[in-house]
Coordinates of N, CA and C in Angstrom, one line a residue:
M19 N 158.6 37.3 -64.0 CA 159.7 36.9 -63.6 C 160.4 38.7 -64.2
S20 N 160.2 39.7 -62.8 CA 160.9 41.1 -64.1 C 162.2 41.2 -63.9
E21 N 162.7 41.3 -64.4 CA 163.9 41.8 -65.4 C 164.5 42.8 -65.6
T22 N 165.7 43.4 -66.0 CA 166.7 44.5 -66.1 C 166.1 44.8 -67.9
P23 N 164.8 46.2 -68.7 CA 164.9 45.8 -69.7 C 165.5 46.4 -70.8
L24 N 165.9 45.1 -72.1 CA 166.6 45.8 -72.7 C 167.1 47.4 -72.7
L25 N 167.8 47.9 -73.1 CA 168.3 49.1 -73.7 C 168.0 49.3 -75.4
P26 N 167.3 50.4 -76.1 CA 167.9 50.4 -77.4 C 168.8 49.9 -78.2
A27 N 169.0 49.3 -79.1 CA 170.7 49.0 -79.3 C 171.1 49.7 -79.4
A28 N 170.8 51.0 -80.1 CA 171.6 52.1 -79.8 C 172.8 52.1 -79.0
M29 N 172.2 51.8 -78.2 CA 172.4 52.5 -76.4 C 173.5 51.1 -76.3
T30 N 173.8 50.5 -76.2 CA 174.3 49.3 -76.1 C 175.9 50.0 -76.9
P31 N 177.3 49.6 -75.2 CA 177.9 49.8 -75.6 C 179.3 49.2 -76.7
E32 N 179.7 49.6 -77.3 CA 180.8 48.9 -77.8 C 181.9 48.6 -77.1
C33 N 182.3 47.4 -77.3 CA 183.4 46.3 -76.7 C 184.6 46.3 -76.8
P34 N 185.5 47.3 -75.5 CA 186.3 47.5 -76.5 C 187.4 45.9 -77.1
V35 N 188.5 46.3 -77.4 CA 189.3 45.1 -78.7 C 190.0 44.9 -77.2
C36 N 189.5 43.1 -78.3 CA 191.1 42.1 -76.7 C 190.5 41.0 -77.6
P37 N 191.5 40.4 -77.9 CA 192.2 39.2 -78.5 C 191.2 38.0 -77.7
G38 N 190.4 37.0 -78.8 CA 189.1 36.1 -77.9 C 188.6 36.2 -77.4
Y39 N 188.3 38.1 -78.0 CA 186.4 38.4 -77.9 C 186.0 39.2 -78.9
P40 N 184.8 38.9 -79.6 CA 183.6 37.8 -79.6 C 184.3 36.6 -79.8
P41 N 184.0 35.3 -79.2 CA 184.5 33.8 -79.4 C 184.0 33.9 -81.4
M42 N 184.4 32.6 -81.5 CA 183.0 32.2 -82.5 C 182.5 31.1 -82.2
L43 N 181.8 31.1 -82.1 CA 180.6 30.0 -81.4 C 179.3 29.5 -82.7
G44 N 180.0 29.7 -83.4 CA 178.5 29.4 -84.6 C 177.6 29.1 -85.0
E45 N 176.7 28.0 -85.2 CA 175.2 28.9 -85.5 C 174.6 28.3 -84.1
A46 N 173.7 28.5 -83.5 CA 172.9 28.4 -82.0 C 171.7 27.1 -83.2
R47 N 171.7 26.8 -82.4 CA 170.5 25.5 -82.4 C 169.7 25.7 -80.8
L48 N 168.6 26.1 -81.0 CA 167.4 25.0 -80.1 C 166.6 24.0 -79.9
L49 N 166.7 23.2 -79.0 CA 165.9 22.2 -78.9 C 164.9 22.2 -79.0
D50 N 163.9 21.3 -79.8 CA 162.9 21.5 -80.5 C 161.9 20.2 -78.9
D51 N 160.6 20.9 -79.2 CA 159.7 20.2 -77.6 C 160.3 18.5 -77.7
A52 N 160.4 18.4 -78.4 CA 160.0 16.7 -78.0 C 161.1 16.2 -77.6
E53 N 162.7 17.0 -78.0 CA 163.7 16.8 -77.3 C 164.4 17.1 -76.2
L54 N 163.3 17.7 -75.8 CA 163.5 18.5 -74.1 C 162.3 17.8 -73.6
A55 N 161.5 16.8 -74.4 CA 160.7 16.2 -73.5 C 161.6 15.2 -73.1
E56 N 162.3 14.4 -74.0 CA 163.1 13.3 -73.7 C 163.8 13.9 -72.7
S57 N 165.1 14.9 -72.8 CA 165.9 14.8 -71.7 C 165.4 15.0 -70.8
L58 N 164.1 15.8 -70.0 CA 163.2 15.0 -69.1 C 163.2 14.5 -68.3
A59 N 162.4 13.2 -69.6 CA 161.6 11.9 -69.4 C 163.2 10.9 -68.5
R60 N 164.3 11.6 -70.0 CA 165.9 10.8 -69.2 C 166.3 11.3 -67.5
T61 N 166.4 12.2 -67.8 CA 166.9 13.2 -66.3 C 165.5 12.9 -65.0
M62 N 164.4 11.9 -65.6 CA 164.1 11.7 -63.8 C 163.1 10.2 -64.0
S63 N 163.1 9.8 -64.9 CA 163.2 8.2 -64.5 C 163.5 8.0 -63.8
R64 N 164.3 8.1 -62.5 CA 164.8 7.2 -61.5 C 163.4 8.1 -60.6
W65 N 162.9 9.1 -61.1 CA 161.8 9.6 -59.8 C 161.0 9.1 -59.4
D66 N 159.9 8.1 -58.9 CA 158.3 7.8 -58.5 C 157.0 8.7 -59.0
G67 N 157.8 10.2 -59.5 CA 156.5 11.2 -60.1 C 155.5 11.1 -58.7
A68 N 156.3 11.0 -57.8 CA 155.3 11.8 -56.8 C 155.4 12.2 -55.4
S69 N 156.8 11.8 -55.2 CA 157.7 11.8 -54.1 C 158.2 13.2 -54.0
D70 N 158.0 13.8 -53.0 CA 159.4 15.2 -53.3 C 160.5 15.4 -53.0
L71 N 161.3 16.0 -54.4 CA 162.5 16.4 -54.8 C 163.1 17.6 -54.4
W72 N 164.1 17.5 -54.7 CA 165.4 18.5 -54.5 C 166.0 19.1 -55.2
L73 N 166.2 20.3 -56.2 CA 167.0 21.3 -56.5 C 168.1 21.9 -56.5
F74 N 169.3 21.9 -56.9 CA 170.2 23.4 -56.4 C 170.6 23.8 -57.1
G75 N 170.0 25.2 -56.3 CA 170.8 26.4 -57.2 C 171.3 26.9 -56.9
Y76 N 172.7 27.9 -58.2 CA 174.0 28.2 -57.8 C 174.2 29.1 -58.1
G77 N 172.9 29.7 -58.8 CA 173.7 31.5 -59.9 C 172.2 31.7 -59.4
S78 N 171.4 32.5 -61.1 CA 169.8 32.9 -61.1 C 168.9 31.9 -59.8
L79 N 169.1 30.8 -60.3 CA 167.9 29.5 -58.9 C 168.2 30.8 -57.3
I80 N 168.9 31.1 -56.9 CA 169.4 31.6 -55.7 C 168.3 32.4 -56.1
W81 N 168.4 33.4 -56.3 CA 167.5 34.9 -56.5 C 166.3 35.0 -57.3
N82 N 165.8 33.9 -58.3 CA 164.6 33.9 -59.0 C 164.2 32.1 -58.9
P83 N 164.0 32.0 -58.2 CA 164.0 30.7 -58.7 C 163.0 30.0 -59.7
G84 N 161.7 30.4 -59.8 CA 160.7 31.2 -60.6 C 159.8 29.5 -60.7
M85 N 159.7 29.2 -59.0 CA 158.9 27.9 -58.2 C 158.5 28.0 -57.0
P86 N 157.6 27.0 -57.1 CA 156.8 27.4 -54.9 C 158.1 26.0 -54.9
A87 N 158.8 26.4 -53.5 CA 159.3 25.2 -52.9 C 158.8 25.5 -51.3
A88 N 158.8 24.2 -50.8 CA 157.9 23.8 -49.8 C 159.5 24.0 -49.0
E89 N 160.4 24.0 -48.6 CA 161.2 24.3 -48.6 C 163.0 24.5 -48.4
T90 N 163.6 25.5 -48.3 CA 164.6 26.3 -49.3 C 165.4 26.1 -48.0
V91 N 166.8 25.6 -48.6 CA 167.9 24.7 -47.2 C 169.4 25.8 -47.5
R92 N 170.4 26.0 -47.1 CA 170.9 26.4 -47.6 C 172.0 25.2 -48.0
A93 N 172.9 25.1 -49.3 CA 173.2 23.3 -48.8 C 174.9 23.5 -49.8
R94 N 175.5 22.6 -50.0 CA 176.7 22.6 -50.8 C 177.2 21.2 -51.5
V95 N 177.8 21.3 -52.9 CA 177.9 19.7 -53.0 C 179.2 20.4 -53.1
R96 N 179.8 18.8 -53.5 CA 181.0 19.2 -54.1 C 182.1 17.9 -54.8
G97 N 182.4 18.4 -55.8 CA 183.2 17.5 -56.4 C 182.9 18.8 -58.2
Y98 N 182.7 19.5 -57.9 CA 182.1 21.1 -58.6 C 182.0 21.7 -58.0
H99 N 182.3 23.4 -59.0 CA 182.6 24.5 -58.6 C 182.1 25.3 -59.8
R100 N 181.8 27.2 -59.3 CA 180.9 28.0 -59.6 C 181.6 28.8 -60.5
G101 N 181.2 28.9 -61.6 CA 182.0 30.1 -62.3 C 181.9 30.5 -63.8
L102 N 181.7 31.7 -64.5 CA 181.0 31.9 -65.6 C 181.9 31.4 -67.1
Y103 N 181.3 30.1 -66.6 CA 181.6 28.6 -67.6 C 180.8 28.9 -68.6
L104 N 180.0 29.7 -69.1 CA 179.0 29.8 -70.3 C 178.6 30.6 -71.4
W105 N 179.4 30.2 -72.0 CA 178.3 31.8 -73.3 C 176.8 31.9 -73.6
S106 N 176.5 33.2 -74.0 CA 175.0 33.5 -73.3 C 174.9 34.7 -74.5
R107 N 174.7 33.2 -75.6 CA 174.0 34.0 -76.6 C 172.2 34.9 -76.8
V108 N 171.7 35.0 -75.7 CA 170.3 35.0 -75.9 C 169.6 35.7 -74.7
N109 N 169.9 35.1 -74.0 CA 169.9 36.0 -72.2 C 170.7 37.2 -71.5
R110 N 171.8 36.9 -71.9 CA 173.1 38.0 -71.2 C 173.7 38.7 -72.1
G111 N 173.4 38.2 -73.9 CA 173.8 38.4 -74.6 C 173.7 37.9 -76.1
T112 N 174.2 38.3 -76.9 CA 173.9 38.8 -78.5 C 174.8 37.0 -78.9
P113 N 174.6 37.1 -80.3 CA 175.9 36.1 -81.3 C 176.1 36.7 -81.8
E114 N 177.1 38.4 -81.3 CA 177.5 39.3 -81.5 C 178.0 39.7 -80.8
Q115 N 178.1 39.6 -79.4 CA 178.2 39.8 -78.7 C 178.4 39.2 -77.2
P116 N 178.6 37.8 -77.2 CA 177.9 36.8 -76.0 C 177.8 36.9 -74.9
G117 N 177.5 37.5 -74.0 CA 177.3 37.7 -72.4 C 178.1 36.2 -71.7
L118 N 178.8 36.1 -70.1 CA 178.2 34.7 -69.5 C 177.5 34.4 -68.3
V119 N 177.3 32.9 -68.4 CA 176.1 33.1 -67.0 C 177.2 31.7 -66.7
L120 N 176.5 31.8 -64.9 CA 177.4 30.4 -64.7 C 177.2 29.1 -64.9
A121 N 178.4 28.4 -64.3 CA 177.9 27.1 -64.8 C 178.5 26.1 -63.8
L122 N 178.4 24.9 -63.1 CA 179.5 24.1 -62.7 C 179.7 23.0 -63.2
D123 N 181.4 23.4 -62.9 CA 182.1 22.4 -63.7 C 183.4 22.4 -62.4
R124 N 184.2 21.0 -63.6 CA 184.3 19.9 -61.9 C 185.0 20.6 -61.3
G125 N 185.9 19.5 -60.6 CA 186.5 20.5 -59.1 C 186.3 21.1 -58.1
G126 N 187.1 21.0 -56.9 CA 186.2 21.8 -56.0 C 185.1 21.6 -55.0
S127 N 184.0 22.1 -54.8 CA 183.3 22.6 -54.4 C 182.4 24.0 -54.3
C128 N 181.1 23.6 -54.3 CA 179.8 25.5 -54.1 C 178.9 24.9 -53.7
T129 N 178.7 26.3 -52.7 CA 177.7 26.4 -51.7 C 176.5 27.3 -52.6
G130 N 175.0 26.3 -52.5 CA 174.1 27.2 -53.3 C 173.2 27.1 -51.9
M131 N 172.0 27.1 -52.9 CA 170.4 26.8 -52.2 C 169.5 25.4 -52.3
A132 N 168.8 25.4 -51.6 CA 168.3 23.9 -52.3 C 167.1 23.5 -51.9
F133 N 166.1 23.3 -52.9 CA 164.8 23.6 -53.0 C 164.3 22.4 -53.2
R134 N 163.1 22.5 -51.6 CA 161.9 20.6 -51.8 C 160.9 21.1 -52.9
L135 N 160.5 20.7 -53.8 CA 159.7 21.2 -54.7 C 158.4 19.1 -53.8
E136 N 157.2 20.3 -53.9 CA 156.1 19.4 -53.6 C 155.6 18.1 -55.0
G137 N 156.3 16.5 -54.5 CA 155.8 15.9 -55.7 C 155.0 16.4 -56.8
E138 N 153.9 16.1 -56.1 CA 152.1 16.7 -56.1 C 152.0 17.8 -57.8
G139 N 151.8 18.1 -58.0 CA 152.1 19.1 -59.6 C 153.2 20.0 -59.7
A140 N 154.2 18.6 -59.7 CA 156.0 19.1 -59.9 C 156.4 19.2 -60.8
G141 N 155.1 18.3 -62.3 CA 155.3 18.2 -63.5 C 156.0 19.8 -64.7
P142 N 154.3 20.3 -64.2 CA 154.6 21.8 -64.6 C 156.1 22.4 -64.6
H143 N 156.1 22.2 -63.5 CA 157.1 23.1 -62.8 C 158.5 23.2 -63.5
L144 N 159.0 21.4 -63.2 CA 159.6 21.2 -64.2 C 159.8 21.4 -65.4
E145 N 159.2 21.1 -66.5 CA 158.6 21.1 -67.7 C 158.9 23.4 -68.1
A146 N 158.9 24.0 -67.3 CA 159.6 25.3 -67.0 C 160.8 25.4 -67.0
L147 N 161.5 24.5 -66.1 CA 162.5 24.9 -65.6 C 163.6 24.0 -66.7
W148 N 163.2 23.2 -67.6 CA 163.6 22.7 -68.6 C 163.8 23.4 -69.8
R149 N 162.2 24.4 -69.7 CA 162.7 25.5 -71.1 C 163.6 26.6 -70.8
R150 N 163.9 27.1 -69.5 CA 164.7 28.4 -68.9 C 166.3 27.2 -69.1
E151 N 166.3 26.3 -68.1 CA 168.1 26.3 -68.2 C 168.6 25.2 -69.4
M152 N 168.2 24.6 -70.2 CA 168.0 23.6 -71.6 C 167.7 24.0 -72.7
P153 N 167.6 25.3 -73.0 CA 167.0 25.4 -74.0 C 168.3 25.1 -75.9
M154 N 170.1 24.9 -74.8 CA 170.8 24.8 -76.0 C 171.2 23.2 -75.8
G155 N 170.5 22.8 -74.6 CA 171.2 21.8 -74.4 C 172.9 21.8 -73.6
S156 N 173.0 22.9 -72.9 CA 174.7 22.9 -73.0 C 174.7 22.9 -71.2
Y157 N 173.9 22.0 -70.8 CA 174.1 21.3 -69.5 C 174.0 19.6 -69.0
R158 N 174.6 19.6 -68.3 CA 174.1 18.0 -68.5 C 173.3 18.0 -67.4
P159 N 171.7 18.1 -66.7 CA 170.8 17.9 -65.8 C 171.3 16.2 -65.3
A160 N 172.3 16.2 -64.2 CA 173.0 15.3 -63.2 C 172.0 15.4 -61.4
W161 N 172.0 14.5 -60.9 CA 171.4 13.9 -59.6 C 173.0 14.2 -58.9
L162 N 172.9 14.8 -57.6 CA 174.5 14.9 -56.8 C 174.1 15.0 -55.8
P163 N 175.6 14.3 -54.8 CA 174.8 14.3 -53.6 C 175.3 16.3 -53.0
C164 N 174.0 16.1 -51.8 CA 174.6 17.5 -51.4 C 174.1 17.6 -50.0
W165 N 174.8 18.0 -49.6 CA 175.3 18.5 -48.1 C 174.3 20.0 -47.8
L166 N 173.1 19.5 -47.2 CA 172.3 20.6 -46.9 C 173.4 21.4 -45.1
A167 N 172.7 22.7 -45.1 CA 173.2 22.9 -44.1 C 173.3 22.5 -42.2
D168 N 171.9 22.3 -42.4 CA 171.1 21.3 -41.5 C 171.7 19.9 -40.9
G169 N 172.5 19.4 -41.8 CA 173.2 18.4 -41.5 C 172.0 17.1 -42.7
R170 N 172.1 17.6 -43.0 CA 171.5 16.6 -43.2 C 172.6 16.0 -45.5
R171 N 171.9 14.6 -45.6 CA 172.3 14.5 -46.8 C 171.8 14.4 -48.1
I172 N 171.5 14.6 -49.0 CA 170.6 14.1 -50.0 C 171.2 14.0 -51.4
E173 N 170.9 13.8 -52.5 CA 170.9 13.8 -54.0 C 169.2 14.6 -54.5
A174 N 170.7 16.4 -54.9 CA 169.6 17.7 -55.1 C 169.8 17.5 -57.1
L175 N 168.8 17.6 -58.3 CA 168.8 17.7 -59.2 C 169.9 19.2 -59.7
A176 N 170.3 19.1 -60.2 CA 171.5 20.5 -60.9 C 171.9 20.2 -62.6
F177 N 172.1 21.4 -62.7 CA 173.1 21.9 -64.0 C 173.8 21.6 -64.1
V178 N 175.3 20.5 -64.5 CA 176.2 21.0 -64.6 C 176.5 21.4 -66.5
M179 N 177.8 21.6 -66.4 CA 178.9 22.1 -68.0 C 179.4 21.2 -68.3
R180 N 178.4 21.0 -70.1 CA 179.1 20.0 -70.6 C 180.0 20.8 -70.8
R181 N 181.5 19.9 -71.1 CA 182.6 20.4 -71.9 C 183.0 20.1 -73.2
D182 N 181.4 19.3 -74.0 CA 181.8 18.9 -74.7 C 181.5 20.0 -76.4
V183 N 180.8 21.3 -75.8 CA 179.7 21.7 -76.1 C 180.7 23.4 -76.7
P184 N 180.4 23.9 -77.7 CA 180.8 25.4 -78.7 C 180.9 26.1 -77.2
T185 N 179.7 26.6 -76.6 CA 179.5 27.0 -75.6 C 180.6 27.4 -74.2
Y186 N 181.3 25.8 -73.9 CA 182.2 26.4 -73.1 C 183.1 26.9 -72.7
T187 N 183.2 27.7 -72.2 CA 184.6 29.2 -72.2 C 185.9 28.2 -72.2
G188 N 185.6 27.4 -71.1 CA 187.0 26.7 -70.4 C 187.6 28.4 -69.6
K189 N 188.6 28.3 -69.3 CA 189.2 29.5 -68.0 C 189.9 30.3 -69.5
L190 N 189.1 31.4 -68.5 CA 189.4 32.9 -69.8 C 190.0 34.0 -68.7
S191 N 189.9 35.0 -69.7 CA 191.4 35.4 -69.1 C 190.3 36.7 -68.5
D192 N 191.3 37.6 -67.0 CA 190.3 38.4 -67.2 C 190.4 39.8 -67.9
D193 N 191.1 40.4 -68.6 CA 190.7 40.7 -70.3 C 189.2 40.5 -71.0
I194 N 189.1 39.2 -70.4 CA 188.0 38.8 -72.3 C 186.7 39.3 -71.0
I195 N 186.8 38.4 -69.8 CA 185.4 38.5 -68.5 C 185.2 40.2 -68.8
K196 N 186.1 40.3 -68.7 CA 186.2 42.7 -68.0 C 185.2 43.5 -69.8
A197 N 185.4 42.8 -71.2 CA 185.1 43.0 -71.8 C 183.4 42.9 -71.7
V198 N 183.6 41.4 -71.7 CA 181.7 40.7 -71.6 C 181.2 42.1 -70.6
L199 N 182.0 42.1 -69.3 CA 181.1 42.6 -68.1 C 180.8 44.2 -68.8
G200 N 181.6 44.7 -69.5 CA 181.8 46.1 -69.3 C 180.3 46.4 -70.9
C201 N 180.4 45.7 -71.7 CA 178.8 45.5 -72.9 C 178.3 44.3 -73.1
A202 N 178.7 43.3 -72.8 CA 177.7 41.6 -73.6 C 175.7 42.3 -72.7
R203 N 174.7 42.4 -73.4 CA 173.8 42.6 -72.8 C 172.4 41.5 -74.0
G204 N 171.8 40.5 -73.2 CA 170.8 40.5 -73.8 C 169.1 40.2 -73.5
R205 N 168.6 39.5 -73.7 CA 167.0 40.0 -73.3 C 166.9 40.1 -71.6
Y206 N 167.2 39.3 -71.0 CA 167.3 39.5 -69.8 C 167.9 40.4 -69.1
G207 N 168.9 41.3 -69.7 CA 169.8 42.6 -69.4 C 171.0 41.8 -69.2
T208 N 171.5 42.5 -68.5 CA 173.4 42.8 -68.9 C 174.0 41.7 -68.2
T209 N 175.3 41.0 -68.3 CA 175.9 39.6 -67.6 C 176.2 40.3 -66.3
L210 N 176.8 42.1 -66.8 CA 177.4 42.2 -64.9 C 176.4 42.6 -63.9
D211 N 175.3 42.8 -64.6 CA 173.8 43.0 -64.1 C 173.5 40.9 -62.7
Y212 N 173.2 40.5 -63.9 CA 173.5 38.9 -63.2 C 174.3 38.3 -62.6
V213 N 176.0 39.0 -63.0 CA 177.1 38.0 -61.9 C 176.9 39.1 -60.6
C214 N 176.5 40.6 -60.2 CA 176.9 41.6 -59.7 C 175.2 40.8 -58.6
R215 N 173.9 40.4 -58.9 CA 172.2 40.5 -58.5 C 173.0 38.6 -57.6
T216 N 173.9 37.8 -57.9 CA 173.8 36.4 -57.8 C 175.4 36.7 -56.2
V217 N 175.9 37.2 -56.5 CA 177.1 37.9 -55.3 C 176.4 38.5 -54.5
Q218 N 175.5 39.3 -54.6 CA 174.5 40.1 -53.4 C 173.1 38.6 -52.8
A219 N 173.2 37.8 -53.9 CA 172.0 37.0 -53.4 C 173.2 35.8 -52.2
L220 N 174.0 35.8 -52.9 CA 175.0 34.7 -51.4 C 175.2 35.6 -50.6
R221 N 175.8 36.7 -50.3 CA 175.9 37.4 -49.3 C 174.9 37.0 -48.5
E222 N 173.7 37.7 -49.1 CA 172.3 37.4 -47.9 C 172.1 36.0 -47.5
C223 N 172.1 35.8 -48.5 CA 172.1 33.8 -47.6 C 173.1 33.7 -47.1
G224 N 174.4 33.9 -46.2 CA 174.8 33.9 -45.8 C 176.2 33.1 -46.6
M225 N 176.7 32.7 -47.9 CA 177.6 32.2 -48.1 C 178.4 32.8 -49.4
P226 N 178.7 34.2 -48.5 CA 179.4 35.0 -49.9 C 180.2 34.0 -50.2
D227 N 180.7 34.0 -51.9 CA 181.5 33.6 -52.9 C 182.5 34.4 -53.1
R228 N 183.7 34.6 -52.6 CA 184.9 34.7 -52.1 C 185.2 35.2 -53.7
A229 N 185.8 34.0 -54.0 CA 186.0 34.4 -55.8 C 185.7 34.7 -56.5
L230 N 184.2 34.5 -56.6 CA 183.2 35.9 -57.7 C 183.5 37.3 -57.2
E231 N 183.1 37.7 -56.0 CA 183.7 38.7 -55.7 C 184.8 39.0 -55.8
A232 N 185.8 38.4 -55.8 CA 187.8 39.0 -56.8 C 187.6 39.3 -57.6
L233 N 187.0 38.4 -58.3 CA 186.6 38.9 -60.1 C 186.0 39.7 -60.9
L234 N 185.1 40.5 -59.3 CA 184.1 41.4 -59.6 C 185.2 42.7 -59.9
R235 N 185.4 42.8 -58.4 CA 186.7 43.9 -58.1 C 188.1 43.8 -59.3
R236 N 188.5 42.7 -60.1 CA 189.4 42.8 -61.0 C 188.5 43.4 -62.3
C237 N 187.1 42.8 -63.1 CA 187.5 42.8 -63.9 C 186.3 44.4 -63.8
V238 N 185.9 44.8 -62.9 CA 184.9 45.9 -63.3 C 185.2 47.2 -62.7

C-alpha cells in the first residue's frame, strides 16, 4: 500500500479554534482477533465459500482495493449516500485531532465500483479486508442490491455506517470540516489527501461526486 508518509509531529499544523472540534469521542477499543473472525463469519454465513462474490467500493477501495478482482464495473447502490460521517483516530487523524473518512449513510444513492472476487482463494483477502475496514466495528457489513453499469443487478458486500457508535459524526458544519481538512493527519496521511484522491478517482471513473467536490471548494 503506497501512502503519503507522515510528517514529524512538530510539523503537524495547529487546528484553528472551532466550536465542536475536536469532538469528545472517549476511549477507542480495537476489536480482537476473535471478534473480527466472528463478525466476518456472521457476514459471510450466506456465502457458500466457493462462488464468486461482489464488493462495493465507494471510498479508498476505489483507488486502493488491496485485492485482486476478476472484474471491476461501475455501479450504484440505492438507499445510501456517501459522506464524511466517520471520525478517524488512526488512519487519517489522531485521538487529539481526529480526521474524517467516508461512509455510507441512509438516504439517496451512491455510485462506486463493484469488484468481483473469485470464490477460490477469497478467504485471506476477506480477512485482510476485515482488518482494514472493521478494526473498531464502526461499520455494519451489509449485502446491498447493486446495479452495475452494464445493466446487471447483483448483491454486493458494502460497509455501512453505524449510527450507534461515538465515531459517527452526524451532519457536520463546514467550519468543522474546514478545520479537519486543514490539520488532521494520521498514519496513512491527511484527511485532505484522502478526500482529494477519492474525488479524483471518481472523476477518472466517469462518475464524479458533485456534492463532495462542492464541499472541497467550500472548505479548502
